[in-house]
Coordinates of C-alpha atoms in Angstrom, one line a residue:
Chain F
D27 CA 8.0 -25.0 -28.6
T28 CA 6.2 -21.8 -29.4
G29 CA 4.3 -21.5 -26.1
V30 CA 0.8 -20.4 -25.6
S31 CA -0.2 -17.4 -27.7
Q32 CA -3.1 -15.1 -27.2
N33 CA -4.7 -12.5 -29.5
P34 CA -5.2 -9.6 -29.3
R35 CA -2.9 -8.5 -26.5
H36 CA -4.9 -5.4 -25.8
K37 CA -8.5 -4.5 -26.5
I38 CA -10.4 -1.3 -25.8
T39 CA -14.1 -1.4 -26.3
K40 CA -17.2 0.6 -25.4
R41 CA -19.7 -0.7 -22.9
G42 CA -22.3 -2.9 -24.5
Q43 CA -20.1 -4.1 -27.3
N44 CA -19.1 -7.7 -27.9
V45 CA -15.5 -8.9 -27.8
T46 CA -13.8 -12.1 -28.7
F47 CA -10.4 -13.4 -27.6
R48 CA -8.4 -16.2 -29.1
C49 CA -6.0 -18.6 -27.5
D50 CA -3.6 -21.0 -29.2
P51 CA -2.3 -23.6 -26.8
I52 CA 1.0 -25.6 -27.0
S53 CA 0.4 -27.9 -29.8
E54 CA 0.4 -31.3 -28.1
H55 CA -1.6 -30.1 -25.0
N56 CA -5.1 -31.5 -24.7
R57 CA -6.3 -29.3 -21.9
L58 CA -7.0 -25.5 -22.2
Y59 CA -7.9 -23.2 -19.4
W60 CA -9.2 -19.6 -19.2
Y61 CA -8.6 -17.3 -16.2
R62 CA -9.4 -13.7 -15.4
Q63 CA -7.1 -11.4 -13.4
T64 CA -8.0 -8.0 -12.0
L65 CA -5.5 -5.5 -10.7
G66 CA -3.7 -6.6 -7.5
Q67 CA -5.4 -10.1 -7.4
G68 CA -4.3 -13.5 -8.4
P69 CA -5.8 -15.2 -11.5
E70 CA -9.3 -16.6 -11.1
F71 CA -10.4 -19.7 -12.9
L72 CA -13.2 -19.3 -15.5
T73 CA -13.4 -22.6 -17.4
Y74 CA -11.4 -25.4 -18.9
F75 CA -11.6 -27.8 -21.9
Q76 CA -10.2 -31.3 -22.4
N77 CA -10.0 -31.6 -26.2
E78 CA -13.2 -30.0 -27.4
A79 CA -15.3 -30.8 -24.3
Q80 CA -15.9 -28.0 -21.7
L81 CA -15.5 -29.9 -18.4
E82 CA -15.9 -27.1 -15.8
K83 CA -17.2 -23.6 -15.6
S84 CA -16.8 -21.2 -12.7
R85 CA -19.7 -19.2 -11.3
L86 CA -17.7 -16.2 -12.5
L87 CA -18.6 -17.2 -16.1
S88 CA -21.9 -15.4 -16.4
D89 CA -24.4 -15.9 -19.2
R90 CA -22.7 -13.1 -21.2
F91 CA -19.5 -15.2 -21.4
S92 CA -19.1 -18.1 -23.7
A93 CA -16.0 -20.2 -24.5
E94 CA -15.5 -22.7 -27.3
R95 CA -12.8 -25.1 -28.5
P96 CA -14.4 -26.5 -31.6
K97 CA -11.7 -28.8 -32.9
G98 CA -9.8 -29.3 -29.7
S99 CA -7.0 -26.9 -30.7
F100 CA -7.5 -23.2 -30.4
S101 CA -10.1 -21.7 -28.2
T102 CA -12.2 -18.5 -28.2
L103 CA -13.7 -16.6 -25.3
E104 CA -16.5 -14.2 -26.2
I105 CA -18.0 -11.6 -23.9
Q106 CA -21.3 -10.2 -25.0
R107 CA -22.7 -6.8 -23.9
T108 CA -19.5 -5.9 -22.1
E109 CA -19.7 -4.0 -18.8
Q110 CA -17.0 -1.9 -17.1
G111 CA -16.6 -4.6 -14.5
D112 CA -15.3 -6.9 -17.3
S113 CA -12.1 -4.9 -17.5
A114 CA -9.4 -7.3 -16.6
M115 CA -6.5 -9.4 -18.0
Y116 CA -7.8 -12.6 -19.6
L117 CA -5.3 -15.4 -19.3
C118 CA -5.2 -18.7 -21.2
A119 CA -3.1 -21.8 -20.1
S120 CA -2.6 -25.3 -21.5
S121 CA -1.4 -28.6 -20.2
S122 CA -1.2 -32.3 -21.0
S123 CA -3.8 -34.3 -19.1
G124 CA -3.6 -32.4 -15.8
G125 CA 0.1 -31.7 -15.8
T126 CA 1.8 -28.4 -15.5
Q127 CA -0.2 -25.5 -16.8
Y128 CA 1.7 -23.1 -19.0
F129 CA 0.3 -19.6 -19.4
G130 CA 0.1 -17.2 -22.3
P131 CA 0.8 -13.5 -22.2
G132 CA -2.8 -12.6 -21.6
T133 CA -5.3 -10.2 -23.3
R134 CA -5.9 -7.0 -21.4
L135 CA -9.4 -5.7 -21.8
L136 CA -10.5 -2.2 -21.0
V137 CA -14.2 -1.4 -21.2
L138 CA -15.0 2.3 -21.4
Chain B
D26 CA -7.9 -27.8 -4.1
A27 CA -6.1 -26.9 -0.9
K28 CA -5.7 -23.3 0.1
T29 CA -2.3 -21.8 0.5
T30 CA -1.0 -19.0 2.7
Q31 CA 1.9 -16.7 1.7
P32 CA 3.3 -13.5 3.1
T33 CA 2.1 -10.4 1.3
S34 CA 5.6 -9.1 0.5
M35 CA 9.3 -9.7 1.0
D36 CA 12.5 -7.9 0.2
C37 CA 15.8 -9.5 -0.8
A38 CA 19.2 -8.0 -1.5
E39 CA 20.6 -8.6 -5.0
G40 CA 22.9 -11.6 -5.1
R41 CA 21.5 -13.1 -1.9
A42 CA 19.2 -16.1 -1.6
A43 CA 15.5 -15.4 -1.6
N44 CA 13.5 -17.8 0.5
L45 CA 9.7 -17.6 -0.1
P46 CA 7.5 -19.6 2.3
C47 CA 4.1 -21.2 1.7
N48 CA 1.8 -22.9 4.0
H49 CA -0.6 -25.6 2.7
S50 CA -1.7 -27.4 5.8
T51 CA -4.8 -29.1 4.1
I52 CA -2.9 -30.5 1.2
S53 CA -4.0 -34.0 0.1
G54 CA -1.8 -37.0 -0.6
N55 CA -2.1 -36.7 -4.4
E56 CA -1.7 -32.9 -4.6
Y57 CA 1.5 -31.3 -5.9
V58 CA 2.9 -28.0 -4.9
Y59 CA 3.4 -25.6 -7.8
W60 CA 5.2 -22.3 -7.9
Y61 CA 4.6 -19.6 -10.5
R62 CA 5.8 -16.0 -10.8
Q63 CA 4.3 -13.1 -12.6
I64 CA 6.2 -10.1 -13.7
H65 CA 4.2 -6.9 -14.2
S66 CA 1.7 -7.2 -17.1
Q67 CA 2.8 -10.6 -18.2
G68 CA 1.3 -14.1 -17.8
P69 CA 2.3 -16.3 -14.9
Q70 CA 5.6 -18.1 -15.5
Y71 CA 6.0 -21.7 -14.3
I72 CA 9.0 -22.1 -12.0
I73 CA 8.9 -25.6 -10.3
H74 CA 6.7 -28.2 -8.7
G75 CA 7.1 -31.1 -6.4
L76 CA 5.1 -33.8 -4.5
K77 CA 7.2 -34.7 -1.5
N78 CA 10.8 -34.7 -2.4
N79 CA 12.9 -31.6 -2.7
E80 CA 13.3 -30.4 -6.3
T81 CA 15.8 -28.3 -8.1
N82 CA 16.0 -26.9 -11.6
E83 CA 17.8 -24.1 -13.4
M84 CA 15.5 -21.4 -11.9
A85 CA 15.0 -22.4 -8.3
S86 CA 14.9 -25.1 -5.6
L87 CA 11.8 -26.3 -3.8
I88 CA 11.9 -27.6 -0.3
I89 CA 8.9 -29.4 1.0
T90 CA 8.6 -30.3 4.7
E91 CA 8.2 -34.0 5.6
D92 CA 4.6 -33.5 6.7
R93 CA 4.0 -31.6 3.4
K94 CA 2.2 -28.9 5.2
S95 CA 4.6 -26.2 4.0
S96 CA 7.2 -25.5 1.5
T97 CA 9.9 -22.9 0.6
L98 CA 10.9 -21.7 -2.8
I99 CA 14.6 -20.7 -2.9
L100 CA 16.1 -18.4 -5.6
P101 CA 19.8 -19.0 -4.8
H102 CA 21.2 -15.7 -6.2
A103 CA 18.4 -13.2 -6.6
T104 CA 18.7 -10.6 -9.4
L105 CA 16.7 -7.4 -10.0
R106 CA 14.9 -9.3 -12.7
D107 CA 13.5 -11.7 -10.1
T108 CA 11.3 -8.9 -8.7
A109 CA 7.8 -10.3 -9.3
V110 CA 4.7 -11.7 -7.6
Y111 CA 5.3 -15.4 -6.6
Y112 CA 2.3 -17.7 -6.4
C113 CA 2.3 -21.0 -4.5
I114 CA -0.6 -23.3 -5.5
V115 CA -1.5 -26.9 -4.8
R116 CA -3.4 -29.2 -7.2
A117 CA -3.6 -32.8 -8.3
G118 CA -1.1 -33.8 -10.9
Y119 CA -0.7 -35.6 -14.2
N120 CA -3.4 -38.0 -15.5
T121 CA -5.9 -36.9 -12.9
N122 CA -9.1 -34.9 -13.2
A123 CA -7.1 -31.9 -12.0
G124 CA -8.6 -28.8 -13.6
K125 CA -8.3 -25.3 -12.3
S126 CA -5.5 -23.9 -10.4
T127 CA -6.6 -21.8 -7.4
F128 CA -4.4 -18.8 -7.0
G129 CA -4.2 -16.6 -3.8
D130 CA -2.7 -13.1 -3.9
G131 CA 0.9 -14.4 -3.8
T132 CA 4.1 -12.8 -2.4
T133 CA 5.5 -9.7 -3.9
L134 CA 9.2 -10.1 -3.9
T135 CA 11.3 -7.0 -4.3
V136 CA 15.0 -7.5 -5.0
K137 CA 17.0 -4.4 -4.1
P138 CA 20.4 -3.4 -5.3

């Protein structure tokens, strides 16, 4: 069991640039979740997939955010035209059919 | 998902049991209680979960009251490495439409030498 992996672990970008993060779930897990966490707060739900279908999106997921899971395996989260308020830890988790969610190490984004 | 209430912070002496409470008075019959912890700059780590019976694993014990409106996570012999933020959440379980987990701000546990 290799666990959930996320890349990159850290990303520094300038305001207005686009960034893309990747999440590789635990191999047999059909559900994949994205969360965002700012300093001192608990993780906040962004969106989740069952296989390749995106089943729920939070109001936090503005038009500048898009997530995909094209083959039901890995997922990408893209942020277009980044803003300083996008600076946060982006967490990915996976589970089997609503069971326990296991989290990855996160990608820390800093927008300058 | 039901809302949970946890104390903001707690201290515990190294080697002693750490008892972390959580209130979830609006929990539904099909919702489980899950506990995670997060050590600085890492992703949340799953600890334990339960529906109504008490549960124990190699990391901790979970005690759920009979009315299921509250629970306690017990770390039997706390070490300095148990210093972390502990989150209690409630969500529906396996083979349901359970999606997101709703995290509060958790309890910051500080284990002191």
